[in-house]
Coordinates of C-alpha atoms (C1' of nucleotides) in Angstrom, one line a residue:
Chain B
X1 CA 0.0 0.0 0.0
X2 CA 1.3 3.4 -0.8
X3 CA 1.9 6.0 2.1
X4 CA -0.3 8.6 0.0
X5 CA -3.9 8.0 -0.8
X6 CA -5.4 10.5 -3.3
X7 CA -8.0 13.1 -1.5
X8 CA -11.5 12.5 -1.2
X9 CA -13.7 12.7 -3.8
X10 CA -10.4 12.3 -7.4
X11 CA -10.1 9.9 -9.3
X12 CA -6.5 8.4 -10.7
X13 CA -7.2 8.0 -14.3
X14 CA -5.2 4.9 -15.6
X15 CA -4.9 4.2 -19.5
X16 CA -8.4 2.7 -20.2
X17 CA -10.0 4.9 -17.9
X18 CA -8.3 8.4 -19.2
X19 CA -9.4 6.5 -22.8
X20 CA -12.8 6.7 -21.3
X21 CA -12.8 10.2 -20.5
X22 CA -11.5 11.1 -23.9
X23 CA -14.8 8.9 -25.6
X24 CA -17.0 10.9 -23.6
X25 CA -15.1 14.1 -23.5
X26 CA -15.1 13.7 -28.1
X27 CA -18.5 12.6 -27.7
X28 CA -19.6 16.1 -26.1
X29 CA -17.3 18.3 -28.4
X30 CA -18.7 16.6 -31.4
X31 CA -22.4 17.2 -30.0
X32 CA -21.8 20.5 -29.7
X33 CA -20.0 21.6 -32.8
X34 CA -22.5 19.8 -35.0
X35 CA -25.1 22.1 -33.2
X36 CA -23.3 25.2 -34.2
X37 CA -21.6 25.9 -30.6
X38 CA -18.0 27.4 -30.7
X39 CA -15.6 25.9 -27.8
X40 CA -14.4 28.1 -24.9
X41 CA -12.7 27.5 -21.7
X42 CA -11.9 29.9 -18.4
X43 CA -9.5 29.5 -15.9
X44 CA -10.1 26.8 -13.0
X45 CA -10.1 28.9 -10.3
X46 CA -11.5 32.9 -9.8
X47 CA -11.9 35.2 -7.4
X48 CA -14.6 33.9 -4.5
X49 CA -16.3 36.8 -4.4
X50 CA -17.4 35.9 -8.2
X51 CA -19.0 32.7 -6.9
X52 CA -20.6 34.5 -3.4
X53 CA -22.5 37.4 -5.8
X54 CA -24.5 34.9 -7.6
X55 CA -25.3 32.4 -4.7
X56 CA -24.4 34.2 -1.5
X57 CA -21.8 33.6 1.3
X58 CA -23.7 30.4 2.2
X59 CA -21.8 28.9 -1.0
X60 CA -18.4 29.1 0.2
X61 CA -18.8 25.8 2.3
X62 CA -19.1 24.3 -0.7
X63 CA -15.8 25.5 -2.6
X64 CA -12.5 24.9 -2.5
X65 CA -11.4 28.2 -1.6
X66 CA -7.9 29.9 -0.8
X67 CA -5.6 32.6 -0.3
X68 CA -1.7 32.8 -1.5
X69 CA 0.8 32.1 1.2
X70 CA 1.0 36.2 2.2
X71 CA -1.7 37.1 -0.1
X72 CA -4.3 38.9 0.4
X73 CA -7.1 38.0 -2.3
X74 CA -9.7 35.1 -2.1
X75 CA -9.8 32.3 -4.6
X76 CA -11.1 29.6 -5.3
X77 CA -11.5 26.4 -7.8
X78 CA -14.2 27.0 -10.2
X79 CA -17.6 24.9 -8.4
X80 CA -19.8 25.5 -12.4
X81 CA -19.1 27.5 -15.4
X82 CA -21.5 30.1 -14.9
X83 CA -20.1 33.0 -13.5
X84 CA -17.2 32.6 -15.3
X85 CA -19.3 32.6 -18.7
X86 CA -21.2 35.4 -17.8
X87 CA -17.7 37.3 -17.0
X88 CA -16.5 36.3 -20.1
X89 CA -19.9 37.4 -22.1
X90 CA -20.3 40.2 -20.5
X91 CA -16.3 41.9 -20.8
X92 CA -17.2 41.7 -24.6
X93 CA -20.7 41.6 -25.2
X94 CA -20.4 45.1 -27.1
X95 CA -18.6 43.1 -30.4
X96 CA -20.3 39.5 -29.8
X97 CA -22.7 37.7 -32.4
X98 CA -26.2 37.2 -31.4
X99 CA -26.9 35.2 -30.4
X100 CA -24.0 33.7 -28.8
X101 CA -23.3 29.9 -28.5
X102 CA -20.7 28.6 -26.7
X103 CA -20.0 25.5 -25.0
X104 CA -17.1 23.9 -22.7
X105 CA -16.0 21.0 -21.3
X106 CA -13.4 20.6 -18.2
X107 CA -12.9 19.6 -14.4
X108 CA -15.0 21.3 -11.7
X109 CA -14.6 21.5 -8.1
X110 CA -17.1 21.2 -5.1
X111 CA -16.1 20.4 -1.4
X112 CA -19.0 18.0 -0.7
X113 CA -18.8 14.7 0.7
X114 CA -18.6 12.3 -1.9
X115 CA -21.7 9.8 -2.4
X116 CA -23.2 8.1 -6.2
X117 CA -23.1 10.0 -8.3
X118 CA -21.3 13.3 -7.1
X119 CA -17.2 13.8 -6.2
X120 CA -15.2 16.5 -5.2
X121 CA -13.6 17.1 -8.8
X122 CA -15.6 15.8 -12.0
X123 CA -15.8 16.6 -15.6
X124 CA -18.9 19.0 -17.0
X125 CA -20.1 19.9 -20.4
X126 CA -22.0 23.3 -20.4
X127 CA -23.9 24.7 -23.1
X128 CA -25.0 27.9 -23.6
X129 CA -27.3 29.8 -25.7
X130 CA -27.2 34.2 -25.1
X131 CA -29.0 36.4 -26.8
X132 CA -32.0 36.0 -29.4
X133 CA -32.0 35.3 -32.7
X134 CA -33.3 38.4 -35.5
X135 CA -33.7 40.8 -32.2
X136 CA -37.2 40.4 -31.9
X137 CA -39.1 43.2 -30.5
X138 CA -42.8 41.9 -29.6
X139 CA -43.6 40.3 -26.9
X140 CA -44.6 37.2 -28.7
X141 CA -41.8 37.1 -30.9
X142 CA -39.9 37.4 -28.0
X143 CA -41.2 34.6 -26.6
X144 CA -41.0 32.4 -30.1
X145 CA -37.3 33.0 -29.9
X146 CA -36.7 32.4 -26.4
X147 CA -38.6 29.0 -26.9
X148 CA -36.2 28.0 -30.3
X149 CA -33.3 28.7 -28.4
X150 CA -35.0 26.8 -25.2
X151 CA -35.4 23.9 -27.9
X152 CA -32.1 24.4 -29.6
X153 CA -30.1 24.0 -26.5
X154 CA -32.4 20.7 -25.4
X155 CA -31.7 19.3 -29.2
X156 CA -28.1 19.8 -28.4
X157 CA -28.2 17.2 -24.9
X158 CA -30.6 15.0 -26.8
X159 CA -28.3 14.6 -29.6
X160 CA -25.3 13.7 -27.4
X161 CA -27.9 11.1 -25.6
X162 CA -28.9 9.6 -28.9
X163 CA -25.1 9.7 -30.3
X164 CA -24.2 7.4 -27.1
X165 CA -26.5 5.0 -27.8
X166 CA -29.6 6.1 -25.2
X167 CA -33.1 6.3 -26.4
X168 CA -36.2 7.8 -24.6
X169 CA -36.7 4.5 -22.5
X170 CA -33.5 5.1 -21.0
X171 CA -33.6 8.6 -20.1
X172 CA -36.2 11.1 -20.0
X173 CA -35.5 15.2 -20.3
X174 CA -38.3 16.8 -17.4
X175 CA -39.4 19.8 -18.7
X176 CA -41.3 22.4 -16.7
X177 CA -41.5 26.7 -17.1
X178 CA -40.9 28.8 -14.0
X179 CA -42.7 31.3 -15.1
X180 CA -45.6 29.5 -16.4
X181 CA -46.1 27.6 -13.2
X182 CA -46.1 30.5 -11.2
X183 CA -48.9 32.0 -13.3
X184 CA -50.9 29.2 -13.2
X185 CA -50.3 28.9 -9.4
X186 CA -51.6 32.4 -8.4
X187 CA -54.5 31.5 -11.0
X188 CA -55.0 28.1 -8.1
X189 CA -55.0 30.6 -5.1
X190 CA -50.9 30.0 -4.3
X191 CA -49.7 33.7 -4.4
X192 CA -46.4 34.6 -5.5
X193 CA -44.6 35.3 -1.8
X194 CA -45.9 31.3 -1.0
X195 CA -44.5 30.0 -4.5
X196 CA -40.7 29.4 -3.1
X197 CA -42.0 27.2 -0.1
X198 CA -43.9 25.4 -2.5
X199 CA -41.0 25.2 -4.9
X200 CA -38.7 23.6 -2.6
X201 CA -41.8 21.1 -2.0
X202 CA -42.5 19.8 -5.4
X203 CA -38.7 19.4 -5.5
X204 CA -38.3 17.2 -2.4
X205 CA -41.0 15.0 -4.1
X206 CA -40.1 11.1 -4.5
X207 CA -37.9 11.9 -1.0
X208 CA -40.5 12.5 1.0
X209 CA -42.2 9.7 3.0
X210 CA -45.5 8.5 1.8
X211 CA -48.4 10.8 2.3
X212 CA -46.2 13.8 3.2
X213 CA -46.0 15.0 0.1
X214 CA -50.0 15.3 -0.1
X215 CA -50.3 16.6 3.7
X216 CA -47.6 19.3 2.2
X217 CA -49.7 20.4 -0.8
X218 CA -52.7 20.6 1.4
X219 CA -51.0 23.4 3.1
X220 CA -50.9 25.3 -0.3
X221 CA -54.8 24.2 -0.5
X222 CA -54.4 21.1 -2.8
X223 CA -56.8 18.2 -2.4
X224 CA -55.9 14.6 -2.2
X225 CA -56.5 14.0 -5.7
X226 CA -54.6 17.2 -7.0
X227 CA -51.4 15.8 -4.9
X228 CA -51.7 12.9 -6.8
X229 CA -51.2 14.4 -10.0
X230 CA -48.3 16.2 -8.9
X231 CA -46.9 13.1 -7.3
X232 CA -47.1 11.6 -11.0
X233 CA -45.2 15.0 -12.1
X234 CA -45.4 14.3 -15.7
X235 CA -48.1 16.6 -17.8
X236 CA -49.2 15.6 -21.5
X237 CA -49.5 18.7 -23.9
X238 CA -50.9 17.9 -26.8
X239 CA -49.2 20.8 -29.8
X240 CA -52.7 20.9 -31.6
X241 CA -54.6 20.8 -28.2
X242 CA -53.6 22.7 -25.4
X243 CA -57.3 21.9 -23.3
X244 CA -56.0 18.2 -23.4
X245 CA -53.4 19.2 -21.3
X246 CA -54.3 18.4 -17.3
X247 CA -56.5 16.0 -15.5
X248 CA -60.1 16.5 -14.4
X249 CA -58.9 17.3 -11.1
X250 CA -56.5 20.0 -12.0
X251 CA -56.6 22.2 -14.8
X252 CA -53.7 22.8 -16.1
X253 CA -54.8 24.6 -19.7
X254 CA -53.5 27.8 -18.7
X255 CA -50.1 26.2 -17.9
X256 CA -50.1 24.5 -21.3
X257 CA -50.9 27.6 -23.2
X258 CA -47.9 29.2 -21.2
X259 CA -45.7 26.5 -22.6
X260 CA -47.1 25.6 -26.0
X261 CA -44.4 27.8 -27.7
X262 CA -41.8 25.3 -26.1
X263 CA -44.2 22.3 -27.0
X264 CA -44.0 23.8 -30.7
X265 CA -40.4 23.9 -30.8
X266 CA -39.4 20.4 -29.6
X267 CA -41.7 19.3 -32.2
X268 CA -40.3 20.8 -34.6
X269 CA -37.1 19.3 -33.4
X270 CA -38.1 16.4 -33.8
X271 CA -37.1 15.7 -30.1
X272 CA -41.2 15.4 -28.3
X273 CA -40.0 11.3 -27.5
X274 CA -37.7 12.5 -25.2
X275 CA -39.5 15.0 -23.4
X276 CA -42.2 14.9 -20.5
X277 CA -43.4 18.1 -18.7
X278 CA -43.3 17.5 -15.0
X279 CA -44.3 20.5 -12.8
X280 CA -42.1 19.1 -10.3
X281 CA -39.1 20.1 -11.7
X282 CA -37.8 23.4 -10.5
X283 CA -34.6 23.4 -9.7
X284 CA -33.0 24.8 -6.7
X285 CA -31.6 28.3 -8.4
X286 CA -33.5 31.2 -8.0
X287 CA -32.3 33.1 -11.2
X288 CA -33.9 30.9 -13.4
X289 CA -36.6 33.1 -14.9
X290 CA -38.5 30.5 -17.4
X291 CA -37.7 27.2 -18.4
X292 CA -36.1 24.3 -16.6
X293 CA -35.1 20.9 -17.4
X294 CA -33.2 17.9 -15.9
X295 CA -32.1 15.2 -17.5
X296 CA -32.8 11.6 -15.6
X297 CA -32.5 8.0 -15.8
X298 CA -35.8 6.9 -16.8
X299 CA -36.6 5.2 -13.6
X300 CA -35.7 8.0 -11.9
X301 CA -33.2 5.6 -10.4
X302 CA -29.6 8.1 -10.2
X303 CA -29.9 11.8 -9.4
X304 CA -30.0 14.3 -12.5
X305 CA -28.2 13.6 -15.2
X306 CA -28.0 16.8 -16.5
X307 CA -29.9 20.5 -15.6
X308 CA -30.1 23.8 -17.1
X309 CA -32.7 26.7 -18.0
X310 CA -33.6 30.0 -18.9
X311 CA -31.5 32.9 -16.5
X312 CA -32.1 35.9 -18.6
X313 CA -31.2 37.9 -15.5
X314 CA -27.6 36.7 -15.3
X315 CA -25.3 38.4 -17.5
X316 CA -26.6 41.7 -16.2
X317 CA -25.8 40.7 -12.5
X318 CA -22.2 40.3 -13.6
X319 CA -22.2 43.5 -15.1
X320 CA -23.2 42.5 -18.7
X321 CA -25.8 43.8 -20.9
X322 CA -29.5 42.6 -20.0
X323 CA -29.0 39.3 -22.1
X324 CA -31.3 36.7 -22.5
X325 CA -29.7 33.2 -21.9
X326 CA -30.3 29.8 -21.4
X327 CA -27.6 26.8 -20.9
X328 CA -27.3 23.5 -19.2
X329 CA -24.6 21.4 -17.4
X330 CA -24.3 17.9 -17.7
X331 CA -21.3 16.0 -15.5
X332 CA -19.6 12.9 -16.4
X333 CA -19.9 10.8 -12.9
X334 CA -23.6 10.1 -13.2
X335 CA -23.6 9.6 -16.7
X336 CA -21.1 7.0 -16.7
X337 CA -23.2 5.5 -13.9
X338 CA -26.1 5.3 -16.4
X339 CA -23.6 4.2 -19.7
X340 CA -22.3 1.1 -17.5
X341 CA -25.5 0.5 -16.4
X342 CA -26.9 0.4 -19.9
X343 CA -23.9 -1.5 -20.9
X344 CA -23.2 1.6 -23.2
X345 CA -19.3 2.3 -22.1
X346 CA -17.8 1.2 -24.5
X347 CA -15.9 -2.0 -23.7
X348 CA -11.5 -2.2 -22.8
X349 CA -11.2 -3.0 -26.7
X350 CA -13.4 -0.5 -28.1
X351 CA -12.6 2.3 -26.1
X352 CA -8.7 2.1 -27.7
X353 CA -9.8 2.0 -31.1
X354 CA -12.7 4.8 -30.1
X355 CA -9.7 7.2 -28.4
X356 CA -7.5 6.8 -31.9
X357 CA -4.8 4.5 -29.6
X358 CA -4.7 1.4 -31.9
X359 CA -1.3 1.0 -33.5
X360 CA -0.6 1.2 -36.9
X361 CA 2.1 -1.8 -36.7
X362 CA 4.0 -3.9 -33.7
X363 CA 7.5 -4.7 -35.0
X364 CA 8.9 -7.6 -33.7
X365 CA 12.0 -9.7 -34.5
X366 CA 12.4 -13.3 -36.0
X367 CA 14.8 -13.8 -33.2
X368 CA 18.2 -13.4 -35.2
X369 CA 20.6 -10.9 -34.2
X370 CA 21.0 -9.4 -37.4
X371 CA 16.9 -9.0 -36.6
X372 CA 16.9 -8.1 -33.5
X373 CA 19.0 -5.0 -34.1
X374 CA 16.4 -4.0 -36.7
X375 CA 13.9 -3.3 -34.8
X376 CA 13.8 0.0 -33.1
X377 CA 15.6 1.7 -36.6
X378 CA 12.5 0.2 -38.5
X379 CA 10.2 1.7 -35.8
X380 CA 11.6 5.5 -36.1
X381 CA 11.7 4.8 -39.5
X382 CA 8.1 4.2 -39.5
X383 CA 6.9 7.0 -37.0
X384 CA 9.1 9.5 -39.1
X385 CA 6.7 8.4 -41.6
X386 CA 3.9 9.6 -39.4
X387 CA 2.5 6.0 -38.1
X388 CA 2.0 4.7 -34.9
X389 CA 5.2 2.1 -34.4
X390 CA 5.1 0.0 -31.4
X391 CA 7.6 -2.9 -30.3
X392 CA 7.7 -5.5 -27.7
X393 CA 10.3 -4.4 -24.5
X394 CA 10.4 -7.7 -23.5
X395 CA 13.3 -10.0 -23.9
X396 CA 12.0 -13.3 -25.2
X397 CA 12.4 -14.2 -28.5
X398 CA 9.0 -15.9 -29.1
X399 CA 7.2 -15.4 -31.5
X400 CA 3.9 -16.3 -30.3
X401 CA 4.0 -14.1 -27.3
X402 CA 5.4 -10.8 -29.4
X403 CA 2.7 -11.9 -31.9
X404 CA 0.2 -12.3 -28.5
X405 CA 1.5 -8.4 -27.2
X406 CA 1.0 -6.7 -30.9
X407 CA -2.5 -8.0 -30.6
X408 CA -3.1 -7.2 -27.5
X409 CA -2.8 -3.6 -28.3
X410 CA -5.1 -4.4 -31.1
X411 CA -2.1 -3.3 -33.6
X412 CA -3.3 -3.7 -37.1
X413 CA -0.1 -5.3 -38.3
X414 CA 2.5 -6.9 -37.3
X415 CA 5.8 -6.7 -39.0
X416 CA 8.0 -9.5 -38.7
X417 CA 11.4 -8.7 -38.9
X418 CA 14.2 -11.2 -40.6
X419 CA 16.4 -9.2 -42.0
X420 CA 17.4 -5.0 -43.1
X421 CA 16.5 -6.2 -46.2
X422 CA 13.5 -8.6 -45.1
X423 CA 10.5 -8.2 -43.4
X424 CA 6.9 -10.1 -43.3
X425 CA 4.1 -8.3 -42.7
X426 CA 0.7 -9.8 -41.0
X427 CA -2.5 -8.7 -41.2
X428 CA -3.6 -9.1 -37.2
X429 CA -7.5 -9.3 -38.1
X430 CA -7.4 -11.3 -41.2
X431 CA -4.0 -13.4 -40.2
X432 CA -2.3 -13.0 -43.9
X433 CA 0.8 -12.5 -44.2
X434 CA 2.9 -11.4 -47.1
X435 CA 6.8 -10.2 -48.3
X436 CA 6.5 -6.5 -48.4
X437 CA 9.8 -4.5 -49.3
X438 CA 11.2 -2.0 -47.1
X439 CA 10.9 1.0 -49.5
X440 CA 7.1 0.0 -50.1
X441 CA 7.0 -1.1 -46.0
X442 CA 5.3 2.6 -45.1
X443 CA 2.7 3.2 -47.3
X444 CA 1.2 -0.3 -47.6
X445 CA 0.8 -0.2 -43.7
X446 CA -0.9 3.0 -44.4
X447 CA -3.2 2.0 -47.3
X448 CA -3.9 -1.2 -46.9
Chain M
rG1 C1' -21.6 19.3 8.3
rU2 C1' -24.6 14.4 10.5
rG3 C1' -25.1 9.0 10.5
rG4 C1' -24.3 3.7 9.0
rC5 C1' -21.1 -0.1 6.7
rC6 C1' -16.2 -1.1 5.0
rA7 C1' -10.4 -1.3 4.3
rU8 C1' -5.4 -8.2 3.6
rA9 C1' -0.5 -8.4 -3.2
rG10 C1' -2.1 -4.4 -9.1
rC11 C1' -7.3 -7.2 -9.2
rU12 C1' -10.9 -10.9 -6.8
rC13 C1' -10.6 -13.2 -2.3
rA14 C1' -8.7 -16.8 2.0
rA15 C1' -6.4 -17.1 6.9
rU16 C1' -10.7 -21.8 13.0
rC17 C1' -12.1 -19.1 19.4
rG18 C1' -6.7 -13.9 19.3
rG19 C1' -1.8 -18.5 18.2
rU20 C1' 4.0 -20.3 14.6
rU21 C1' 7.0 -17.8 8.6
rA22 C1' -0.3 -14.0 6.0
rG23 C1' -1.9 -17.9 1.3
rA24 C1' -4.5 -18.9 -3.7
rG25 C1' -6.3 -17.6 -8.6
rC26 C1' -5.8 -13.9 -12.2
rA27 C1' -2.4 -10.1 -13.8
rC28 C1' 2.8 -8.7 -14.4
rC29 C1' 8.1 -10.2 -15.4
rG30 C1' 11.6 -14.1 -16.9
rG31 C1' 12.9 -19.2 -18.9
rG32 C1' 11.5 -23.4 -21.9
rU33 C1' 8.7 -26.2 -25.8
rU34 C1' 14.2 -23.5 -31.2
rG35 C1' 9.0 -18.7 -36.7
rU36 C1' 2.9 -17.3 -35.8
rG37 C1' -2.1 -14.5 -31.9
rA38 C1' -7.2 -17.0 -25.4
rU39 C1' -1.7 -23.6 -25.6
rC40 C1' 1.3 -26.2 -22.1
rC41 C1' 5.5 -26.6 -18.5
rC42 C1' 8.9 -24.2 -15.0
rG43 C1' 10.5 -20.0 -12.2
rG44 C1' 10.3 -14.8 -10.2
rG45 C1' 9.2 -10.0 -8.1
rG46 C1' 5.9 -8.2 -5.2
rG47 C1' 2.5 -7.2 1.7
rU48 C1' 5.2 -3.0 7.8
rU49 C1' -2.8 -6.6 6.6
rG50 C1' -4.6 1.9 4.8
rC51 C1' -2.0 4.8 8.8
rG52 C1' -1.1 5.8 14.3
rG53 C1' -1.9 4.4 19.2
rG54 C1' -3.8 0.8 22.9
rU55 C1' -5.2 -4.2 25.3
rU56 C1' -2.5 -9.0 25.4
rC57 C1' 2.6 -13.8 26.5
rG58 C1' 0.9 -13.2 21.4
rA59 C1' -3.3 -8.8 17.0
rG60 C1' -4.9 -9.3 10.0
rU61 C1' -8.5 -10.7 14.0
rC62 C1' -10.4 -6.9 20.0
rC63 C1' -10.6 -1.3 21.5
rC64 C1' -9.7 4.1 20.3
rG65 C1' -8.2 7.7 16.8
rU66 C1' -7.2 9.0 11.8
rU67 C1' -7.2 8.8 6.4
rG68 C1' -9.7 6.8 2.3
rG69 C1' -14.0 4.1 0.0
rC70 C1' -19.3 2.9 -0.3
rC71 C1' -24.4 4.4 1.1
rA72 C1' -28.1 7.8 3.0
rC73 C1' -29.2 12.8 5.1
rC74 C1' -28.0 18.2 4.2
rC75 C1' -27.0 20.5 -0.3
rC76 C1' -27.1 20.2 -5.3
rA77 C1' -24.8 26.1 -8.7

RNA sequence: GUGGCCAUAGCUCAAUCGGUUAGAGCACCGGGUUGUGAUCCCGGGGGUUGCGGGUUCGAGUCCCGUUGGCCACCCCA
C-alpha cells in the first residue's frame, strides 16, 4: 500500500479509464460543434467573491477556496461555469454575435462529501445559448425565440444522448416553465410570496415519506387528488390541443398555453419522444426566470443527469448587458453510472480503437541478431513516416507471445522482422501475411 | 456538516475461538517447448494486513483515533 492516498472525492485515471474520458469528453465536443456551438474555456479557479454574488456567502462551504501564502485576495476552484461565462460574455458583449453559442467542457470542483453520483472534482459539459435570434421586439416574438433557443439548447443534450447509444426508455428530459407555473399557481390561489416554499416542496417530491408529500400540498390548499397528479409530475400537452393538457382534477390549460411555444419547438425538433413536462421540476436556483429541465434516468433511479434553463437575469448581474440566456450542465460521474448501467461504455477493446490508440504496426523480431537489431531503426523509420510504431520491450524471442503483445494492443499489423533487407508483414485481423519491401514497407501499412 | 457499513498483493478473495514464517487464482516479469495470436510446463518479483496508538505472553482478527472508499441525510450552482 502506498503511504499517499489521493484526496477525497479524485479519481486516478489509468490508460483505459483516461481512454474513457477522452470517448465521452469527443463525444460532447462533437455534439456540440454539430449544433453550431464554438468551444471556450476559463480559468479553473477565480476570485470567491465571483461565486458568493450569484449564490451568497452560504456557498463558500461548498468550494475549494484559498488565499496565496502572504496574499491577500480570495480564490477559489471553479464549483460550475457560470459565472465565469457570464464574466467572459459580458467583458465583450459590445462586439459578440447574437446570439452567442458557446459551449465547454473541463474539471470542476465542489467540497461536498462524496456519495453516487457526485465527487469533489468531476468533468462538466455546459452549453449555452445568449442572446435572441433576429432581435425580436414583440412580446410574442420574443417569446418564439426564447422558446427556439430553449429547444435548440435541449436538441443539443438530446443529440449527445442519442449519439451514445440512449433512447427515450432510457432517459427522460423533465421539462417544466418557472414562469408559467407560477402564473398558473396564483390562478390556483398560491400567491407569488408562497410559490418558493412550495417550490422547494414539489422538489423534495419522491424523498418524501408516503403521504407527506399530499399533507404538504394541502397546506398550499391542494386536495388529495390534485397531490396525486403532482406526485405523478409528468403533464401531456398535446401541440394541436392545449385543453387536453391536465386531468379533471386540476386544470392545467393555462399552464399548457404558457408552454405551448416550447411544446411547438421540440416538435419541430423532432425531439417530443424525449421529453415529458413534470411541474415538479424546479430546480433549486432562483435566477432561473423560465424554463427548466433535468435530464434523468428513466426510472428515476440516479440523481439528475444533467440540468439547465432559462437565467435571462444573469449576465446583467455580472455587469453584462441585459442578455437573455439559457444553458445546461451535464457532468460525467452520473452519466457514466447510467452508460455502465446500460452497458453503453464502450468496452476495454473498443474504447482504444474509439480514443484513436490502436497502432498502426508492432515490430517484432524473428529472433536473429542481425533482426533483433532492426527493430527499433524500423520503428523510427516508420513513425518518421507519421505511423503509430510500437515494439515489444520484453526480452523473449517468441514469436507467439510478441505476436500475443501486438495483438493485444489491437495493432493492425505486425511486422516481422528477418532481416534489413526482409521483413513479413501480417495482417492481425485477417491473419495474412505477405513479403512486403522496405521501400514500399510505409505506405502499404498506411493503405492497406 | 450528520449518521451507518467497510479497508489483507495491481485485481478478486482466503487465513478456526486472538496463536508459529499472512496464502491462492488472475495479472505482471523471466525461462523453456528453437518462426505465428485465449496452448502447455517451470521459475520470479511483489504485503510494515490503509495509517497511528492501545489491550494482550501473542493482534490481519479486540478497542480508540485518523485517512480513504461505499451508502443515506444536508445540499445540489
Amino acid at each position: 500500500m502506498p503511504s499517499f492516498q489521493g484526496p477525497k472525492g479524485t479519481r486516478d485515471l489509468y490508460p483505459l479509464d483516461a481512454a474513457k474520458r477522452r470517448f465521452v469528453m469527443e463525444a460532447w465536443r462533437s455534439a456540440s460543434i454539430r449544433h453550431g456551438f464554438e468551444e471556450i474555456d476559463g480559468p479553473t479557479f477565480e476570485h470567491l467573491p465571483l461565486y458568493t454574488v450569484k449564490s451568497g456567502e452560504g456557498i463558500v462551504s461548498e468550494l475549494f477556496s484559498f488565499k496565496r501564502a502572504g496574499g491577500e485576495d480570495d480564490y477559489a476552484l471553479r464549483p460550475e461555469f457560470t459565472p465565469t461565462l457570464a464574466r467572459m460574455y459580458a467583458a465583450k458583449a459590445g462586439s459578440l454575435p447574437k446570439p452567442t453559442k458557446w459551449f465547454m467542457a473541463g474539471p470542476f470542483f465542489r467540497a461536498e462529501r462524496p456519495q453516487r453520483g457526485r465527487l469533489r472534482e468531476f468533468l462538466q459539459w455546459n452549453v449555452d445559448f445568449l442572446g435572441l435570434a433576429g432581435d425580436p421586439k414583440a412580446p410574442e416574438e420574443i417569446e418564439r425565440a426564447k422558446a427556439a433557443a430553449d429547444a435548440e439548447v435541449i436538441a443539443t443534450c438530446v443529440s449527445f444522448l442519442a449519439s451514445l447509444g440512449l433512447t427515450p426508455r432510457d432517459v427522460r428530459i423533465r421539462v417544466n416553465h418557472r414562469f408559467a407555473l407560477s402564473q398558473w399557481l396564483e390562478s390556483q390561489g398560491v400567491a407569488a410570496e408562497r410559490q418558493g416554499d412550495l417550490f422547494k416542496l414539489l422538489d423534495q417530491r419522491g424523498k418524501l415519506p408516503e403521504g407527506q408529500f399530499a399533507v404538504g400540498l394541502a397546506e398550499f390548499g391542494f386536495s388529495t387528488q390534485q397531490a396525486e397528479v403532482f406526485q405523478k409530475g409528468v403533464v401531456r400537452i398535446t401541440v394541436d390541443d392545449p385543453q387536453s393538457a391536465g386531468d379533471a382534477v386540476l386544470d392545467l390549460t393555462l399552464f399548457a398555453h404558457a408552454v405551448m411555444p416550447l411544446a411547438q419547438q421540440f416538435a419541430q425538433m423532432g425531439i417530443v419522444d424525449w421529453i415529458d413536462f413534470d411541474l415538479t421540476v424546479v430546480r433549486g436556483l432562483a435566477y432561473y426566470t423560465g424554463m427548466v429541465f433535468e435530464v434523468h434516468e428513466a426510472s428515476g433511479a440516479e440523481r439528475a443527469i444533467a440540468g439547465g434553463g432559462r437565467y435571462d437575469g444573469l449576465v446583467e448581474l455580472f455587469g453584462g448587458p441585459g442578455t437573455p440566456a439559457v444553458g445546461f450542465g451535464m457532468g460525467d460521474v452520473v452519466l457514466a453510472l447510467v452508460l455502465q448501467d446500460r452497458g453503453l461504455m464502450p468496452e476495454d477493446a473498443r474504447v482504444v480503437e474509439l480514443a484513436g490508440l490502436r497502432p498502426d504496426v508492432f515490430v517484432l523480431s524473428n529472433g536473429s541478431a542481425e533482426a533483433d537489431a532492426w527493430v527499433r531503426p524500423l520503428c523510427a523509420r516508420l513513425r518518421a513516416a507519421g505511423l503509430h510504431a510500437r515494439h515489444s520491450y520484453k526480452a523473449t524471442k517468441n514469436i507467439g507471445k510478441l505476436l500475443k503483445d501486438g495483438a493485444d494492443l489491437r495493432a493492425r499489423f505486425a511486422v516481422i522482422v528477418e532481416s534489413p533487407e526482409s521483413v513479413t508483414v501480417k495482417d492481425l485481423k485477417t491473419g495474412s501475411q505477405s513479403a512486403v519491401s522496405l521501400e514500399g514497407l510505409a505506405s502499404h501499412l498506411r493503405g492497406a
